[in-house]
mmCIF file of C-alpha atoms in Angstrom:
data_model
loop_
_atom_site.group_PDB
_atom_site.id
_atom_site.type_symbol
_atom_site.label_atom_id
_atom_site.label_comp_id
_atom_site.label_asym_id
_atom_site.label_seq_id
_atom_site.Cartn_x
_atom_site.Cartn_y
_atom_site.Cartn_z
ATOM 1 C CA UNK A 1 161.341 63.772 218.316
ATOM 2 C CA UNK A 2 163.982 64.398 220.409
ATOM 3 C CA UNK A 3 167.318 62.002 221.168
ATOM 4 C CA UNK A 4 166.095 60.551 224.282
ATOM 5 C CA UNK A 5 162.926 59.474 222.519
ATOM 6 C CA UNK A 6 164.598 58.217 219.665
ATOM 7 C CA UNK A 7 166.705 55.986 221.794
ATOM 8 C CA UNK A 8 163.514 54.725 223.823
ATOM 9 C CA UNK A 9 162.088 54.069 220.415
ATOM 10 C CA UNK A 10 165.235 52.154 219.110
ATOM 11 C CA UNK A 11 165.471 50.273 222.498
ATOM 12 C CA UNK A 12 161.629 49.148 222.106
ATOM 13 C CA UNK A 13 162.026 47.845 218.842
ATOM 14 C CA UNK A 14 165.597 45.905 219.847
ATOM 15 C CA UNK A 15 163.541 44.219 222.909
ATOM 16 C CA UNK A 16 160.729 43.394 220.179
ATOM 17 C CA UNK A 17 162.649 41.773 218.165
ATOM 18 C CA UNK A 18 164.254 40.037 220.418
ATOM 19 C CA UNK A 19 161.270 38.431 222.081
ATOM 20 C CA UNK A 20 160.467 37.510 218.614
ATOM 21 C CA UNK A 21 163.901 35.349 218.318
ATOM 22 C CA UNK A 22 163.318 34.125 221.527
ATOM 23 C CA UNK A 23 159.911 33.023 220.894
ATOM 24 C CA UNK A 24 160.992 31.443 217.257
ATOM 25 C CA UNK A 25 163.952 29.691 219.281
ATOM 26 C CA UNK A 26 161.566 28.590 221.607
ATOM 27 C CA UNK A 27 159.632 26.239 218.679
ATOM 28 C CA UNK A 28 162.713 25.551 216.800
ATOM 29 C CA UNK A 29 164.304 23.777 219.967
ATOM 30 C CA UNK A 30 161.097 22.366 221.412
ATOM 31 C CA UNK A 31 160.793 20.495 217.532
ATOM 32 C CA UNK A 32 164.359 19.812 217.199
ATOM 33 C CA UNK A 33 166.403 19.875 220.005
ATOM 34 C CA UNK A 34 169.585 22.300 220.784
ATOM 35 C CA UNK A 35 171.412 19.926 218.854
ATOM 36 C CA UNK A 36 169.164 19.424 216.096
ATOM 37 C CA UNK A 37 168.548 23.250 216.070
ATOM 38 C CA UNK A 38 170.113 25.854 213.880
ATOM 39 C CA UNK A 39 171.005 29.492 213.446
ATOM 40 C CA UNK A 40 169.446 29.518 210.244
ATOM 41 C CA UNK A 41 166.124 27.522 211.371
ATOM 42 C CA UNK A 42 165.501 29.694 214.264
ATOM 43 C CA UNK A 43 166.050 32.961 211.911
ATOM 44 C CA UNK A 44 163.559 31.581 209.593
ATOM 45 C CA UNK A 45 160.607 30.915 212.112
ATOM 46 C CA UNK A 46 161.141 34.348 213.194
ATOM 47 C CA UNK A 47 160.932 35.895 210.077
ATOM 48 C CA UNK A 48 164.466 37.293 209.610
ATOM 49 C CA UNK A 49 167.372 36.655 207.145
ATOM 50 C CA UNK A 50 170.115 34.748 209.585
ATOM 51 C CA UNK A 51 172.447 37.476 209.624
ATOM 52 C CA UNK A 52 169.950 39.630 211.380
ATOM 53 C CA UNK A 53 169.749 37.596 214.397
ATOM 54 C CA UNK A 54 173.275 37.897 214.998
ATOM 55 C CA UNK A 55 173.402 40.899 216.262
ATOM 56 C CA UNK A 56 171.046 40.004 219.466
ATOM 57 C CA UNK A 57 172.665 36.796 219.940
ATOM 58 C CA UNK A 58 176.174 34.983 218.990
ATOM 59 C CA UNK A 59 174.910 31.751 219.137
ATOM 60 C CA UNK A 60 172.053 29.046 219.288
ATOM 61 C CA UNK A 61 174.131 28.519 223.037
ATOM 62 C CA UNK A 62 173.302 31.450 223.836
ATOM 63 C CA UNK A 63 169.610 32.108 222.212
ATOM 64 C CA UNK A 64 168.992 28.788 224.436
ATOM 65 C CA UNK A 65 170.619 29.638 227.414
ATOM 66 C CA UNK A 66 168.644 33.308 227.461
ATOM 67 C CA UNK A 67 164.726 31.819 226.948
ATOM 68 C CA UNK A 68 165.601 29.350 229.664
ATOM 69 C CA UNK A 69 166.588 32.002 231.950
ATOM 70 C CA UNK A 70 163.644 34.116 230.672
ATOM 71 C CA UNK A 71 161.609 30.903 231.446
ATOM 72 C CA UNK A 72 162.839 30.242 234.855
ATOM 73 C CA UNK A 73 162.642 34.120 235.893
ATOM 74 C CA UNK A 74 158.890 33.514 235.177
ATOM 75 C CA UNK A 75 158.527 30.175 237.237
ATOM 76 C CA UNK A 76 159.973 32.300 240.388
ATOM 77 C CA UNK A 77 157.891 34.848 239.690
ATOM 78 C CA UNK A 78 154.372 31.972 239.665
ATOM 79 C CA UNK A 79 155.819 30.534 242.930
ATOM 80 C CA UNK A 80 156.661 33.378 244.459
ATOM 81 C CA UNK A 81 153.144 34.693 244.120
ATOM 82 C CA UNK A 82 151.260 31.552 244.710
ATOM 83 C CA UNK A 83 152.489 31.871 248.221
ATOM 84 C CA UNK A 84 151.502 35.437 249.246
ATOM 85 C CA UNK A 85 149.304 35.939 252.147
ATOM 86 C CA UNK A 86 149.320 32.453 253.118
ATOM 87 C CA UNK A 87 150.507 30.280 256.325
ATOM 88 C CA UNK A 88 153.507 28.327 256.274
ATOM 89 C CA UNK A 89 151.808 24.924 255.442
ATOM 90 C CA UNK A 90 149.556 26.365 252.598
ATOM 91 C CA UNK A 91 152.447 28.064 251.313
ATOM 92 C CA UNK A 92 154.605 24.832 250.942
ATOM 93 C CA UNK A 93 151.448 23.430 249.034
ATOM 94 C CA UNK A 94 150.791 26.334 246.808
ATOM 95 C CA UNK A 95 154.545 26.514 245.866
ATOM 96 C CA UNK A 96 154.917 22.887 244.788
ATOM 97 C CA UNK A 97 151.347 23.423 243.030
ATOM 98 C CA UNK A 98 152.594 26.514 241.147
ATOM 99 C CA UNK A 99 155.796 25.165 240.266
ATOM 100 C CA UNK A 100 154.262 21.812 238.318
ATOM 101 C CA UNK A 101 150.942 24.258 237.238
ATOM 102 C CA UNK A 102 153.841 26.122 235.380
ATOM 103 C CA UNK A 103 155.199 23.417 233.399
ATOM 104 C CA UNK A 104 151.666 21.734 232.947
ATOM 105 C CA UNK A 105 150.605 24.851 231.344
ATOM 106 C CA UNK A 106 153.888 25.839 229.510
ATOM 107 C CA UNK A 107 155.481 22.143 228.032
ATOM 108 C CA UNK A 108 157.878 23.975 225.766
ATOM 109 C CA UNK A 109 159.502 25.800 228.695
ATOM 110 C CA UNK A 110 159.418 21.474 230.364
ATOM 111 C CA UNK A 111 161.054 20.825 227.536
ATOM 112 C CA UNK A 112 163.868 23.510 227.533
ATOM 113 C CA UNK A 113 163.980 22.933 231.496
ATOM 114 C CA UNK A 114 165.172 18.844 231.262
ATOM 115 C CA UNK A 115 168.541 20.400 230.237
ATOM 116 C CA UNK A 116 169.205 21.259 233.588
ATOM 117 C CA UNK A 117 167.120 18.637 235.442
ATOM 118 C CA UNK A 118 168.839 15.621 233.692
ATOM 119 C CA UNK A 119 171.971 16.890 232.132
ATOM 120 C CA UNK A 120 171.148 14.831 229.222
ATOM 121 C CA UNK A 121 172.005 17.533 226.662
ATOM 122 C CA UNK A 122 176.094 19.081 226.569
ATOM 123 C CA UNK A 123 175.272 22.304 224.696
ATOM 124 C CA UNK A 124 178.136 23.831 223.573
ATOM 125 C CA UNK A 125 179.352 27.268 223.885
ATOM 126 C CA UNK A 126 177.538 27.592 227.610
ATOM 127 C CA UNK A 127 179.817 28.024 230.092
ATOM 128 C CA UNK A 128 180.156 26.434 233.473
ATOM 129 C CA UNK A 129 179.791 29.849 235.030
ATOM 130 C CA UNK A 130 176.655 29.920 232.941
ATOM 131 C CA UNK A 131 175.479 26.755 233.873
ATOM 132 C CA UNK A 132 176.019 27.076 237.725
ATOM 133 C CA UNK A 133 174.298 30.776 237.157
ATOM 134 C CA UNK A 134 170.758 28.743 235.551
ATOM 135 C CA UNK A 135 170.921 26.176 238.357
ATOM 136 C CA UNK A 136 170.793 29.042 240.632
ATOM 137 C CA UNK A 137 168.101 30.513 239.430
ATOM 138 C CA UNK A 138 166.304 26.952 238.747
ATOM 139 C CA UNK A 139 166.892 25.902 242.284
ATOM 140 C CA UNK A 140 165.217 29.637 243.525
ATOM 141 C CA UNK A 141 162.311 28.929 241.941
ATOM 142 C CA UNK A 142 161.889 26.289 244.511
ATOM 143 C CA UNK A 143 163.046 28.597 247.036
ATOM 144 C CA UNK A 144 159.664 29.136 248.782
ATOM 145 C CA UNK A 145 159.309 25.430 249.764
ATOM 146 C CA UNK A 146 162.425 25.268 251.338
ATOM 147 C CA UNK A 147 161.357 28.618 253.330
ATOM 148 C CA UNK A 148 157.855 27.022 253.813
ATOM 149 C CA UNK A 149 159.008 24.136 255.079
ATOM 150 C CA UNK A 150 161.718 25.460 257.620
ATOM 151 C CA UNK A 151 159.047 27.524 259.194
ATOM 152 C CA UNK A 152 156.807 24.597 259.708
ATOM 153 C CA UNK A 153 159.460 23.296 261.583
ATOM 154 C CA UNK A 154 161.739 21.202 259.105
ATOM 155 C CA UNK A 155 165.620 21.414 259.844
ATOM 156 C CA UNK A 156 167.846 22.991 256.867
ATOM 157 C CA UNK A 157 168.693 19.595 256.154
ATOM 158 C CA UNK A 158 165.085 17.937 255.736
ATOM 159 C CA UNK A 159 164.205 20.895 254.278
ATOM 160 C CA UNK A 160 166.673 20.564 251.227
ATOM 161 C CA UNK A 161 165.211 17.058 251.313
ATOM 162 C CA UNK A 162 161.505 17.726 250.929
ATOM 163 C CA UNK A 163 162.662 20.411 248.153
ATOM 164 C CA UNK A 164 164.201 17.696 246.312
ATOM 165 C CA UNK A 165 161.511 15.877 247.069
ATOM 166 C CA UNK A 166 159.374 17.873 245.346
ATOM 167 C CA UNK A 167 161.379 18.930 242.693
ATOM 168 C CA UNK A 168 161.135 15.132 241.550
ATOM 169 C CA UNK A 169 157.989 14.344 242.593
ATOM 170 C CA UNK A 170 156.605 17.081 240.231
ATOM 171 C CA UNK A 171 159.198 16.144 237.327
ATOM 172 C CA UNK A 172 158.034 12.795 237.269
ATOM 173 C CA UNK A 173 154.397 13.736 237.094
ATOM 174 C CA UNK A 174 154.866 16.151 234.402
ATOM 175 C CA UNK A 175 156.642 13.553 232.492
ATOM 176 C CA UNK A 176 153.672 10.777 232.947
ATOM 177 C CA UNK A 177 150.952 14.149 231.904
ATOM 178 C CA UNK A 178 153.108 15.241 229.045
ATOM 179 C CA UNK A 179 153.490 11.468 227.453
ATOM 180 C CA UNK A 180 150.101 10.677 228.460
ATOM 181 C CA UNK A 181 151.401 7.949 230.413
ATOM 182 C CA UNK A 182 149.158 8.808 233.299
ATOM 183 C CA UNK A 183 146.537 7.880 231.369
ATOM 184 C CA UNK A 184 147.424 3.939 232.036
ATOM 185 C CA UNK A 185 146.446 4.508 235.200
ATOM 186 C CA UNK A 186 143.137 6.394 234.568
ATOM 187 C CA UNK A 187 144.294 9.277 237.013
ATOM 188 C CA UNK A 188 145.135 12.958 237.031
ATOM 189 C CA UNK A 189 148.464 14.146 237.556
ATOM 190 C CA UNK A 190 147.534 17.383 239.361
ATOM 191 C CA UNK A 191 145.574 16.066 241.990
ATOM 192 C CA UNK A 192 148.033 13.338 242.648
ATOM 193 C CA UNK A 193 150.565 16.245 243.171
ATOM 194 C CA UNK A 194 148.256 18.044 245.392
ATOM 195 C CA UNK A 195 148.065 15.332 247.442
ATOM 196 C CA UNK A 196 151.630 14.150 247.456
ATOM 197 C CA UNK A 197 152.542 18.589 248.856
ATOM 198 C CA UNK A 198 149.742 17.830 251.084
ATOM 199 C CA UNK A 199 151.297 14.426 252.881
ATOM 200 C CA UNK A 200 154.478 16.461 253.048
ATOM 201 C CA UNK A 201 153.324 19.536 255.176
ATOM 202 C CA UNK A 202 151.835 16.553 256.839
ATOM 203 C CA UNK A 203 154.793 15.024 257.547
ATOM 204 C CA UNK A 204 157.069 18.056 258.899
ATOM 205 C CA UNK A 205 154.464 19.146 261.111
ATOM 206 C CA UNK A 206 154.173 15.523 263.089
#
């Protein structure tokens, strides 16, 4: 085998394992919490001696800080392609549909995602350059409903509006879903968030 194929080989194995720690971290946080979570718990649900996940990552911090940008590099990807091929007004729809269909289908990533829409958690050891950088990429996964709206005729301004909009709108639905709350009301949460995309397309274009 020769020394380029080696190093493939080593490099394979190193991104394996990682996406095992990730994974593991992934549970361990969802169950506990970043506060409640440990170095040593997350080493044991993936399988490894604690000293052995050390050398991917210094720090809970930053085991946390790299599935939620792992996470939210997958949400952009979902909206992103939800909106292909599609006018301006279906494409503000589809983008608020894929962005809660995401977080319907994956809770633990919800979960792992409140950090940064509430700022109820102070996780040490994550910068603020860190913190401004997963913002970033949280706020691009809503990026094609800002771009949807602004070509259905929305100014920047309402457009950063409607995004909020339907950043919260779909927050607070996910929340009622994910508690069962909903169910007090005998309705389903996706619909209702169908509807709500569909009254604001509505809205910009009168």
């Amino acid at each position: 085998m020769s020394e380029g194929a080696r190093a493939g080989r080593r490099d394979a194995v190193a991104e394996m394992k990682r996406g095992i720690i990730l994974d593991a971290a992934q549970r361990v946080f969802a169950e506990n919490g970043l506060r409640g979570a440990s170095m040593r718990a997350i080493a044991k649900e993936a399988g490894y001696v604690p000293g052995a996940i050390y050398a991917y990552f210094p720090s809970k911090e930053h085991i946390y800080a790299a599935a939620l940008s792992e996470s939210l590099i997958r949400l952009r990807e979902a909206t992103e392609t939800a909106v292909v091929g599609a006018g301006a007004r279906e494409r503000l729809v589809a983008a608020g549909l894929a962005w809660f269909d995401f977080y319907d289908a994956n809770p633990r990533d919800l979960d792992m995602g409140f950090y940064l829409f509430g700022g109820g958690m102070e996780p040490r050891g994550l910068s603020e350059e860190l913190n401004r950088e997963l913002n970033a990429a949280l706020l691009a996964t809503l990026e094609p409903v800002r771009r949807a709206a602004i070509e259905i005729g929305a100014t920047e301004d309402d457009a950063v509006v409607l995004t909020a909009d339907t950043f919260a709108h779909a927050s607070g639905l996910l929340l009622l879903a994910h508690t069962r709350r909903i169910e007090l009301f005998k309705l389903d949460a996706r619909p209702l968030m169908a509807q709500h995309m569909e009254q604001l397309a509505a809205r910009i274009a009168t």
